PDB file of C-alpha atoms in Angstrom:
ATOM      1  CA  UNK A  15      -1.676 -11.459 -24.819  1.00  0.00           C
ATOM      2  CA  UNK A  16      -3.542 -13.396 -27.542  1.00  0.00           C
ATOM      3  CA  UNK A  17      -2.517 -13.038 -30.838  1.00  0.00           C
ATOM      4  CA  UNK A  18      -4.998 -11.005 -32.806  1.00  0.00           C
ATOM      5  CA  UNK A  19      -5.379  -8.661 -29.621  1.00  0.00           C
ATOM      6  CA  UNK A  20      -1.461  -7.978 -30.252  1.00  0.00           C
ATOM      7  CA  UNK A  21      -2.170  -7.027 -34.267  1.00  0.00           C
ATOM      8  CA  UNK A  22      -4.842  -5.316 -33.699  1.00  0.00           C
ATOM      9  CA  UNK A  23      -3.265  -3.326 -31.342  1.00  0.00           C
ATOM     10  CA  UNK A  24      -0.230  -2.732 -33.106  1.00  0.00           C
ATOM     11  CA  UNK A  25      -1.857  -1.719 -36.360  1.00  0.00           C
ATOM     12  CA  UNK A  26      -4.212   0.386 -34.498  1.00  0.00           C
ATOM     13  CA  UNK A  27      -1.475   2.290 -32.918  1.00  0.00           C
ATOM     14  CA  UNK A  28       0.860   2.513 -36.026  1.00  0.00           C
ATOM     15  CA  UNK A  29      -1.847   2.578 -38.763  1.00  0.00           C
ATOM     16  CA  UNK A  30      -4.750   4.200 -36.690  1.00  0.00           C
ATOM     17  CA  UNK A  31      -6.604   1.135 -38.227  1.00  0.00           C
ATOM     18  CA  UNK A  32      -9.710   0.361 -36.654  1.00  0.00           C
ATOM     19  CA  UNK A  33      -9.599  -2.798 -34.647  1.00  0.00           C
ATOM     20  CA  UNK A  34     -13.313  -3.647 -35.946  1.00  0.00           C
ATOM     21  CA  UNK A  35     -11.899  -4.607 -39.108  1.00  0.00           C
ATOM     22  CA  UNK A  36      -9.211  -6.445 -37.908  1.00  0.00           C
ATOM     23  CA  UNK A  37     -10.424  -9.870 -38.545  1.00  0.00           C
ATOM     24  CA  UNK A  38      -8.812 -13.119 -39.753  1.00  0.00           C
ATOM     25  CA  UNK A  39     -10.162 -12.982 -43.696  1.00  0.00           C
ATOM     26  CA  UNK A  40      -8.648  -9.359 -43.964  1.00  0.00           C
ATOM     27  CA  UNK A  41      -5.784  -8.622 -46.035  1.00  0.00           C
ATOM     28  CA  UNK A  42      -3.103  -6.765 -44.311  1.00  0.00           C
ATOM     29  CA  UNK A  43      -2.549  -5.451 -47.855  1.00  0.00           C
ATOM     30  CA  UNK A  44      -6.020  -3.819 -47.625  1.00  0.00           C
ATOM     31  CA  UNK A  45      -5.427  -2.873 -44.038  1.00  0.00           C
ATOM     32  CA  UNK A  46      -2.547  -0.914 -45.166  1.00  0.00           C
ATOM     33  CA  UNK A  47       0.407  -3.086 -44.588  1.00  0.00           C
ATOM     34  CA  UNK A  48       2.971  -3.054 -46.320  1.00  0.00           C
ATOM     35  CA  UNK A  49       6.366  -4.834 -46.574  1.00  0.00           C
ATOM     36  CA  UNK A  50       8.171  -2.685 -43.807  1.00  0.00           C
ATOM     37  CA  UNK A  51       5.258  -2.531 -41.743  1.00  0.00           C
ATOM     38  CA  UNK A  52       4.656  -6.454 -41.471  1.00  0.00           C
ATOM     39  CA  UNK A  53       8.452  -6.873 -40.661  1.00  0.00           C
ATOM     40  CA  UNK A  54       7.757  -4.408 -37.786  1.00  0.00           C
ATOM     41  CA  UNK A  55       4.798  -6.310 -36.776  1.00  0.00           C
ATOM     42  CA  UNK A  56       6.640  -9.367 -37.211  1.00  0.00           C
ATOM     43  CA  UNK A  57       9.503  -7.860 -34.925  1.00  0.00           C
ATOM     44  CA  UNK A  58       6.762  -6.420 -32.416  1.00  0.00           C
ATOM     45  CA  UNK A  59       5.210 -10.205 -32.028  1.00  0.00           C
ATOM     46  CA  UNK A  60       8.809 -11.679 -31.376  1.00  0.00           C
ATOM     47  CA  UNK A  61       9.506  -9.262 -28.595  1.00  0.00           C
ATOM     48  CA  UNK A  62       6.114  -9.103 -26.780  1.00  0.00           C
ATOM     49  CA  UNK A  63       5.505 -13.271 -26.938  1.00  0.00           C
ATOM     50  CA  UNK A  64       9.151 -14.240 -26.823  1.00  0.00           C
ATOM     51  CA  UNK A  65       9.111 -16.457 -30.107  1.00  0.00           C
ATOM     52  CA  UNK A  66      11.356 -16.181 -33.357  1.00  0.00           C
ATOM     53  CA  UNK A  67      10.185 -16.169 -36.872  1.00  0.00           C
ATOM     54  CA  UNK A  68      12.215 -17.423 -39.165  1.00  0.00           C
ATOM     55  CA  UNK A  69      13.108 -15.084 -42.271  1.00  0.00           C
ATOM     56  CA  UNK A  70      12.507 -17.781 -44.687  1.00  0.00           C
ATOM     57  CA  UNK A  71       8.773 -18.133 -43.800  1.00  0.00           C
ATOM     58  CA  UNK A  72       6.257 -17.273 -46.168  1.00  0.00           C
ATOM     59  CA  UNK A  73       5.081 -13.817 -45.680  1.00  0.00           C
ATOM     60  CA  UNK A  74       1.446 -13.847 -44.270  1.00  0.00           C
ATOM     61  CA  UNK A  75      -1.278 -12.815 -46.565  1.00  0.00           C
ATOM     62  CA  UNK A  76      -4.231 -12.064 -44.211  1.00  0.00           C
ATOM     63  CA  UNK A  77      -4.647 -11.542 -40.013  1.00  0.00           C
ATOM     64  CA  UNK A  78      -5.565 -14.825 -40.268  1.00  0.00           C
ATOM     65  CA  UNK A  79      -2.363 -16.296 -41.491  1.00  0.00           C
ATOM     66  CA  UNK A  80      -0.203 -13.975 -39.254  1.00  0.00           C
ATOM     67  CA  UNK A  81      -2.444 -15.277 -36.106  1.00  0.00           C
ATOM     68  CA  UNK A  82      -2.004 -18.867 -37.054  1.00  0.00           C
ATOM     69  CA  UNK A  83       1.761 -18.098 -37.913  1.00  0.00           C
ATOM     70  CA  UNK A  84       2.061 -16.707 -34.025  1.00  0.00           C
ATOM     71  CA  UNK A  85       0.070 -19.214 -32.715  1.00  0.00           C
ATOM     72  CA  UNK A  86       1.735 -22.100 -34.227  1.00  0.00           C
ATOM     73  CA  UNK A  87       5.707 -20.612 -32.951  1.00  0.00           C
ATOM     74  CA  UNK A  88       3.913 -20.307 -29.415  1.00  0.00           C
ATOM     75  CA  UNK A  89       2.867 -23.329 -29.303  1.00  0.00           C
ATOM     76  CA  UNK A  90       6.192 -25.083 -30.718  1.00  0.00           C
ATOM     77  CA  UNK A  91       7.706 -22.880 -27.830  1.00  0.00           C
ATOM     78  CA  UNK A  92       5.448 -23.921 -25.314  1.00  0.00           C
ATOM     79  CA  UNK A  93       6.066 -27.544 -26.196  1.00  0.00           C
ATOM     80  CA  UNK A  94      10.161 -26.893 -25.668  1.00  0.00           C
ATOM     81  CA  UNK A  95       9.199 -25.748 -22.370  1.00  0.00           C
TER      82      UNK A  95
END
């Protein structure tokens, strides 16, 4: 699963957001995000791609960052491989 498909889906599902305006220069802020629900999106993306975000990172700002955050751990993972 590609990364935006997986937040869109998730914040579809748990924010009935619509996945139109789900696009890298939104703010999950403006999205409806909060704290608790980007840890449970963060949780949801570690358990669905296999990867592990470490708590010290710098909390994403936009679906942008969070895709390029995913992207980057799968591809560190995929270079272990």
């Amino acid at each position: 699963m590609q990364s935006t498909e997986l937040i869109r889906q998730f914040l579809h599902e748990r924010l009935g957001a619509d996945p139109q305006l789900v696009v890298h220069e939104a703010r999950l802020a403006d999205i409806g995000v909060d704290s608790l629900m980007l840890a449970e999106l963060m949780f949801e993306a570690e358990d669905r791609l296999g990867i592990s975000i470490d708590s010290g990172v710098a909390p994403p700002k936009t679906v942008g960052d969070m895709v390029a955050l995913i992207d980057s751990l799968q591809a560190a993972k995929t270079a272990r491989s």
